[in-house]
Amino acid sequence: MSLRNLTEAQIEAMINLGGPANPRGNRQDVKKAHFSPLQPQVIEQSSADISCLQDVEVEMQVELGNTSINLREVLALQPDKVIALNRLAGDMVDLKVNNIWLAYGEVLVLKDSMGIRIASFKGDENYPDRGAK
């Protein structure tokens, strides 16, 4: 029997299976639910101890830019060949952790090494939804 094909009499019979109805037509054992009013509550930040995760290694990448070239150009690559990227000198670069965009940074040269200074993190209102495409 499909629920869509039930008659009113069949539905009423199913409702009244639990016992006789009182004079107003309601079952006697059914009571109206009463709920206390909802009160807003302030949720505090979790103070869970995550120190056990401090030694988990993640892969960090800085994407200086990207470009598309065809296979002929790849095969013709030689030492000292310059490949133009889609970023300009001074542009912010993308910082990714485990291949997921996390922040923007500025490339720095420190003596013989390169580094990155974090300028903003994902979620900052200055850079909403930005990242490497």
mmCIF file with all atom_site columns, C-alpha atoms in Angstrom:
data_model
loop_
_atom_site.group_PDB
_atom_site.id
_atom_site.type_symbol
_atom_site.label_atom_id
_atom_site.label_alt_id
_atom_site.label_comp_id
_atom_site.label_asym_id
_atom_site.label_entity_id
_atom_site.label_seq_id
_atom_site.pdbx_PDB_ins_code
_atom_site.Cartn_x
_atom_site.Cartn_y
_atom_site.Cartn_z
_atom_site.occupancy
_atom_site.B_iso_or_equiv
_atom_site.pdbx_formal_charge
_atom_site.auth_seq_id
_atom_site.auth_comp_id
_atom_site.auth_asym_id
_atom_site.auth_atom_id
_atom_site.pdbx_PDB_model_num
ATOM 1   C CA . MET A 1 1   ? 0.000   0.000  0.000   1.00 0.00 ? 1   MET A CA 1
ATOM 2   C CA . SER A 1 2   ? 1.432   3.360  -1.033  1.00 0.00 ? 2   SER A CA 1
ATOM 3   C CA . LEU A 1 3   ? 1.175   6.235  1.454   1.00 0.00 ? 3   LEU A CA 1
ATOM 4   C CA . ARG A 1 4   ? 0.054   8.512  -1.377  1.00 0.00 ? 4   ARG A CA 1
ATOM 5   C CA . ASN A 1 5   ? -3.035  6.395  -2.020  1.00 0.00 ? 5   ASN A CA 1
ATOM 6   C CA . LEU A 1 6   ? -4.372  6.339  1.551   1.00 0.00 ? 6   LEU A CA 1
ATOM 7   C CA . THR A 1 7   ? -7.899  7.558  2.143   1.00 0.00 ? 7   THR A CA 1
ATOM 8   C CA . GLU A 1 8   ? -8.778  9.908  4.995   1.00 0.00 ? 8   GLU A CA 1
ATOM 9   C CA . ALA A 1 9   ? -10.445 7.025  6.830   1.00 0.00 ? 9   ALA A CA 1
ATOM 10  C CA . GLN A 1 10  ? -7.258  4.912  6.577   1.00 0.00 ? 10  GLN A CA 1
ATOM 11  C CA . ILE A 1 11  ? -5.104  7.798  7.812   1.00 0.00 ? 11  ILE A CA 1
ATOM 12  C CA . GLU A 1 12  ? -7.507  8.424  10.741  1.00 0.00 ? 12  GLU A CA 1
ATOM 13  C CA . ALA A 1 13  ? -7.446  4.729  11.625  1.00 0.00 ? 13  ALA A CA 1
ATOM 14  C CA . MET A 1 14  ? -3.628  4.740  11.670  1.00 0.00 ? 14  MET A CA 1
ATOM 15  C CA . ILE A 1 15  ? -3.562  7.840  13.884  1.00 0.00 ? 15  ILE A CA 1
ATOM 16  C CA . ASN A 1 16  ? -5.996  6.308  16.366  1.00 0.00 ? 16  ASN A CA 1
ATOM 17  C CA . LEU A 1 17  ? -4.204  2.949  16.658  1.00 0.00 ? 17  LEU A CA 1
ATOM 18  C CA . GLY A 1 18  ? -2.833  3.919  20.057  1.00 0.00 ? 18  GLY A CA 1
ATOM 19  C CA . GLY A 1 19  ? -6.168  4.246  21.831  1.00 0.00 ? 19  GLY A CA 1
ATOM 20  C CA . PRO A 1 20  ? -9.532  5.965  21.877  1.00 0.00 ? 20  PRO A CA 1
ATOM 21  C CA . ALA A 1 21  ? -9.931  9.651  21.184  1.00 0.00 ? 21  ALA A CA 1
ATOM 22  C CA . ASN A 1 22  ? -11.284 12.103 23.761  1.00 0.00 ? 22  ASN A CA 1
ATOM 23  C CA . PRO A 1 23  ? -14.406 14.188 22.947  1.00 0.00 ? 23  PRO A CA 1
ATOM 24  C CA . ARG A 1 24  ? -12.326 16.840 21.158  1.00 0.00 ? 24  ARG A CA 1
ATOM 25  C CA . GLY A 1 25  ? -10.962 14.189 18.759  1.00 0.00 ? 25  GLY A CA 1
ATOM 26  C CA . ASN A 1 26  ? -7.422  14.081 20.171  1.00 0.00 ? 26  ASN A CA 1
ATOM 27  C CA . ARG A 1 27  ? -5.806  10.931 21.472  1.00 0.00 ? 27  ARG A CA 1
ATOM 28  C CA . GLN A 1 28  ? -5.544  11.028 25.235  1.00 0.00 ? 28  GLN A CA 1
ATOM 29  C CA . ASP A 1 29  ? -1.890  9.918  25.437  1.00 0.00 ? 29  ASP A CA 1
ATOM 30  C CA . VAL A 1 30  ? -0.633  12.613 23.045  1.00 0.00 ? 30  VAL A CA 1
ATOM 31  C CA . LYS A 1 31  ? 0.599   15.755 24.771  1.00 0.00 ? 31  LYS A CA 1
ATOM 32  C CA . LYS A 1 32  ? 1.759   19.025 23.317  1.00 0.00 ? 32  LYS A CA 1
ATOM 33  C CA . ALA A 1 33  ? 5.529   19.472 23.470  1.00 0.00 ? 33  ALA A CA 1
ATOM 34  C CA . HIS A 1 34  ? 6.801   22.407 25.505  1.00 0.00 ? 34  HIS A CA 1
ATOM 35  C CA . PHE A 1 35  ? 10.230  23.873 24.839  1.00 0.00 ? 35  PHE A CA 1
ATOM 36  C CA . SER A 1 36  ? 12.094  26.524 26.769  1.00 0.00 ? 36  SER A CA 1
ATOM 37  C CA . PRO A 1 37  ? 13.003  29.615 24.759  1.00 0.00 ? 37  PRO A CA 1
ATOM 38  C CA . LEU A 1 38  ? 16.330  29.475 22.950  1.00 0.00 ? 38  LEU A CA 1
ATOM 39  C CA . GLN A 1 39  ? 19.060  31.691 24.339  1.00 0.00 ? 39  GLN A CA 1
ATOM 40  C CA . PRO A 1 40  ? 22.126  32.710 22.325  1.00 0.00 ? 40  PRO A CA 1
ATOM 41  C CA . GLN A 1 41  ? 25.346  31.327 23.745  1.00 0.00 ? 41  GLN A CA 1
ATOM 42  C CA . VAL A 1 42  ? 28.879  32.545 23.212  1.00 0.00 ? 42  VAL A CA 1
ATOM 43  C CA . ILE A 1 43  ? 31.117  29.748 22.001  1.00 0.00 ? 43  ILE A CA 1
ATOM 44  C CA . GLU A 1 44  ? 34.675  30.070 23.234  1.00 0.00 ? 44  GLU A CA 1
ATOM 45  C CA . GLN A 1 45  ? 37.645  28.964 21.186  1.00 0.00 ? 45  GLN A CA 1
ATOM 46  C CA . SER A 1 46  ? 38.649  25.392 21.736  1.00 0.00 ? 46  SER A CA 1
ATOM 47  C CA . SER A 1 47  ? 41.592  24.929 24.020  1.00 0.00 ? 47  SER A CA 1
ATOM 48  C CA . ALA A 1 48  ? 42.307  21.433 22.704  1.00 0.00 ? 48  ALA A CA 1
ATOM 49  C CA . ASP A 1 49  ? 45.923  20.392 22.994  1.00 0.00 ? 49  ASP A CA 1
ATOM 50  C CA . ILE A 1 50  ? 47.266  19.922 19.477  1.00 0.00 ? 50  ILE A CA 1
ATOM 51  C CA . SER A 1 51  ? 50.928  19.846 20.472  1.00 0.00 ? 51  SER A CA 1
ATOM 52  C CA . CYS A 1 52  ? 51.140  16.235 19.249  1.00 0.00 ? 52  CYS A CA 1
ATOM 53  C CA . LEU A 1 53  ? 50.819  17.614 15.677  1.00 0.00 ? 53  LEU A CA 1
ATOM 54  C CA . GLN A 1 54  ? 53.814  19.941 15.935  1.00 0.00 ? 54  GLN A CA 1
ATOM 55  C CA . ASP A 1 55  ? 56.218  17.410 14.408  1.00 0.00 ? 55  ASP A CA 1
ATOM 56  C CA . VAL A 1 56  ? 53.988  16.500 11.442  1.00 0.00 ? 56  VAL A CA 1
ATOM 57  C CA . GLU A 1 57  ? 55.823  17.410 8.261   1.00 0.00 ? 57  GLU A CA 1
ATOM 58  C CA . VAL A 1 58  ? 54.045  19.249 5.475   1.00 0.00 ? 58  VAL A CA 1
ATOM 59  C CA . GLU A 1 59  ? 55.256  20.265 2.029   1.00 0.00 ? 59  GLU A CA 1
ATOM 60  C CA . MET A 1 60  ? 55.505  24.018 1.539   1.00 0.00 ? 60  MET A CA 1
ATOM 61  C CA . GLN A 1 61  ? 55.741  25.581 -1.905  1.00 0.00 ? 61  GLN A CA 1
ATOM 62  C CA . VAL A 1 62  ? 56.149  29.134 -3.135  1.00 0.00 ? 62  VAL A CA 1
ATOM 63  C CA . GLU A 1 63  ? 54.793  29.655 -6.607  1.00 0.00 ? 63  GLU A CA 1
ATOM 64  C CA . LEU A 1 64  ? 56.662  32.445 -8.340  1.00 0.00 ? 64  LEU A CA 1
ATOM 65  C CA . GLY A 1 65  ? 54.373  32.257 -11.355 1.00 0.00 ? 65  GLY A CA 1
ATOM 66  C CA . ASN A 1 66  ? 53.341  29.998 -14.189 1.00 0.00 ? 66  ASN A CA 1
ATOM 67  C CA . THR A 1 67  ? 53.120  29.878 -17.939 1.00 0.00 ? 67  THR A CA 1
ATOM 68  C CA . SER A 1 68  ? 52.007  27.573 -20.728 1.00 0.00 ? 68  SER A CA 1
ATOM 69  C CA . ILE A 1 69  ? 54.423  26.430 -23.380 1.00 0.00 ? 69  ILE A CA 1
ATOM 70  C CA . ASN A 1 70  ? 54.145  23.739 -26.020 1.00 0.00 ? 70  ASN A CA 1
ATOM 71  C CA . LEU A 1 71  ? 56.194  20.571 -26.159 1.00 0.00 ? 71  LEU A CA 1
ATOM 72  C CA . ARG A 1 72  ? 58.404  21.943 -28.950 1.00 0.00 ? 72  ARG A CA 1
ATOM 73  C CA . GLU A 1 73  ? 59.506  24.768 -26.620 1.00 0.00 ? 73  GLU A CA 1
ATOM 74  C CA . VAL A 1 74  ? 60.138  22.303 -23.775 1.00 0.00 ? 74  VAL A CA 1
ATOM 75  C CA . LEU A 1 75  ? 62.357  20.180 -26.028 1.00 0.00 ? 75  LEU A CA 1
ATOM 76  C CA . ALA A 1 76  ? 64.279  23.304 -27.114 1.00 0.00 ? 76  ALA A CA 1
ATOM 77  C CA . LEU A 1 77  ? 65.141  24.368 -23.540 1.00 0.00 ? 77  LEU A CA 1
ATOM 78  C CA . GLN A 1 78  ? 68.826  25.073 -22.987 1.00 0.00 ? 78  GLN A CA 1
ATOM 79  C CA . PRO A 1 79  ? 70.879  26.353 -20.045 1.00 0.00 ? 79  PRO A CA 1
ATOM 80  C CA . ASP A 1 80  ? 70.500  30.138 -19.590 1.00 0.00 ? 80  ASP A CA 1
ATOM 81  C CA . LYS A 1 81  ? 67.126  30.121 -21.378 1.00 0.00 ? 81  LYS A CA 1
ATOM 82  C CA . VAL A 1 82  ? 64.688  32.566 -19.746 1.00 0.00 ? 82  VAL A CA 1
ATOM 83  C CA . ILE A 1 83  ? 61.035  31.503 -19.397 1.00 0.00 ? 83  ILE A CA 1
ATOM 84  C CA . ALA A 1 84  ? 58.597  34.388 -18.950 1.00 0.00 ? 84  ALA A CA 1
ATOM 85  C CA . LEU A 1 85  ? 56.069  33.879 -16.150 1.00 0.00 ? 85  LEU A CA 1
ATOM 86  C CA . ASN A 1 86  ? 52.678  35.500 -15.538 1.00 0.00 ? 86  ASN A CA 1
ATOM 87  C CA . ARG A 1 87  ? 53.976  37.567 -12.594 1.00 0.00 ? 87  ARG A CA 1
ATOM 88  C CA . LEU A 1 88  ? 55.957  40.775 -12.567 1.00 0.00 ? 88  LEU A CA 1
ATOM 89  C CA . ALA A 1 89  ? 58.862  41.702 -10.317 1.00 0.00 ? 89  ALA A CA 1
ATOM 90  C CA . GLY A 1 90  ? 57.380  43.001 -7.073  1.00 0.00 ? 90  GLY A CA 1
ATOM 91  C CA . ASP A 1 91  ? 54.122  41.015 -7.375  1.00 0.00 ? 91  ASP A CA 1
ATOM 92  C CA . MET A 1 92  ? 53.014  38.977 -4.409  1.00 0.00 ? 92  MET A CA 1
ATOM 93  C CA . VAL A 1 93  ? 53.679  35.246 -4.652  1.00 0.00 ? 93  VAL A CA 1
ATOM 94  C CA . ASP A 1 94  ? 51.517  32.335 -3.530  1.00 0.00 ? 94  ASP A CA 1
ATOM 95  C CA . LEU A 1 95  ? 52.456  30.214 -0.532  1.00 0.00 ? 95  LEU A CA 1
ATOM 96  C CA . LYS A 1 96  ? 50.970  26.720 -0.564  1.00 0.00 ? 96  LYS A CA 1
ATOM 97  C CA . VAL A 1 97  ? 50.998  24.025 2.098   1.00 0.00 ? 97  VAL A CA 1
ATOM 98  C CA . ASN A 1 98  ? 50.409  20.485 0.822   1.00 0.00 ? 98  ASN A CA 1
ATOM 99  C CA . ASN A 1 99  ? 49.331  22.019 -2.501  1.00 0.00 ? 99  ASN A CA 1
ATOM 100 C CA . ILE A 1 100 ? 46.598  24.147 -0.872  1.00 0.00 ? 100 ILE A CA 1
ATOM 101 C CA . TRP A 1 101 ? 46.879  27.935 -1.112  1.00 0.00 ? 101 TRP A CA 1
ATOM 102 C CA . LEU A 1 102 ? 47.473  29.414 2.345   1.00 0.00 ? 102 LEU A CA 1
ATOM 103 C CA . ALA A 1 103 ? 48.942  32.895 2.022   1.00 0.00 ? 103 ALA A CA 1
ATOM 104 C CA . TYR A 1 104 ? 50.527  35.642 -0.040  1.00 0.00 ? 104 TYR A CA 1
ATOM 105 C CA . GLY A 1 105 ? 54.101  36.632 0.461   1.00 0.00 ? 105 GLY A CA 1
ATOM 106 C CA . GLU A 1 106 ? 56.878  38.843 -0.759  1.00 0.00 ? 106 GLU A CA 1
ATOM 107 C CA . VAL A 1 107 ? 60.075  37.265 -2.050  1.00 0.00 ? 107 VAL A CA 1
ATOM 108 C CA . LEU A 1 108 ? 63.215  38.387 -0.228  1.00 0.00 ? 108 LEU A CA 1
ATOM 109 C CA . VAL A 1 109 ? 66.885  37.813 -0.957  1.00 0.00 ? 109 VAL A CA 1
ATOM 110 C CA . LEU A 1 110 ? 68.933  37.324 2.209   1.00 0.00 ? 110 LEU A CA 1
ATOM 111 C CA . LYS A 1 111 ? 72.651  37.053 1.465   1.00 0.00 ? 111 LYS A CA 1
ATOM 112 C CA . ASP A 1 112 ? 72.870  33.936 -0.712  1.00 0.00 ? 112 ASP A CA 1
ATOM 113 C CA . SER A 1 113 ? 69.375  32.638 0.059   1.00 0.00 ? 113 SER A CA 1
ATOM 114 C CA . MET A 1 114 ? 65.839  33.467 -0.923  1.00 0.00 ? 114 MET A CA 1
ATOM 115 C CA . GLY A 1 115 ? 62.967  33.687 1.519   1.00 0.00 ? 115 GLY A CA 1
ATOM 116 C CA . ILE A 1 116 ? 59.394  34.827 1.724   1.00 0.00 ? 116 ILE A CA 1
ATOM 117 C CA . ARG A 1 117 ? 57.805  37.398 4.023   1.00 0.00 ? 117 ARG A CA 1
ATOM 118 C CA . ILE A 1 118 ? 54.150  36.558 4.737   1.00 0.00 ? 118 ILE A CA 1
ATOM 119 C CA . ALA A 1 119 ? 51.923  39.491 3.782   1.00 0.00 ? 119 ALA A CA 1
ATOM 120 C CA . SER A 1 120 ? 48.463  38.000 4.335   1.00 0.00 ? 120 SER A CA 1
ATOM 121 C CA . PHE A 1 121 ? 46.790  34.700 5.075   1.00 0.00 ? 121 PHE A CA 1
ATOM 122 C CA . LYS A 1 122 ? 43.824  33.045 3.440   1.00 0.00 ? 122 LYS A CA 1
ATOM 123 C CA . GLY A 1 123 ? 40.701  34.622 4.909   1.00 0.00 ? 123 GLY A CA 1
ATOM 124 C CA . ASP A 1 124 ? 42.164  38.101 5.380   1.00 0.00 ? 124 ASP A CA 1
ATOM 125 C CA . GLU A 1 125 ? 39.686  40.682 4.124   1.00 0.00 ? 125 GLU A CA 1
ATOM 126 C CA . ASN A 1 126 ? 42.474  42.307 2.058   1.00 0.00 ? 126 ASN A CA 1
ATOM 127 C CA . TYR A 1 127 ? 42.862  39.233 -0.139  1.00 0.00 ? 127 TYR A CA 1
ATOM 128 C CA . PRO A 1 128 ? 39.604  37.232 -0.137  1.00 0.00 ? 128 PRO A CA 1
ATOM 129 C CA . ASP A 1 129 ? 39.575  34.144 -2.379  1.00 0.00 ? 129 ASP A CA 1
ATOM 130 C CA . ARG A 1 130 ? 42.934  34.944 -3.959  1.00 0.00 ? 130 ARG A CA 1
ATOM 131 C CA . GLY A 1 131 ? 45.474  32.345 -4.843  1.00 0.00 ? 131 GLY A CA 1
ATOM 132 C CA . ALA A 1 132 ? 47.274  30.717 -7.711  1.00 0.00 ? 132 ALA A CA 1
ATOM 133 C CA . LYS A 1 133 ? 44.991  29.865 -10.561 1.00 0.00 ? 133 LYS A CA 1
#
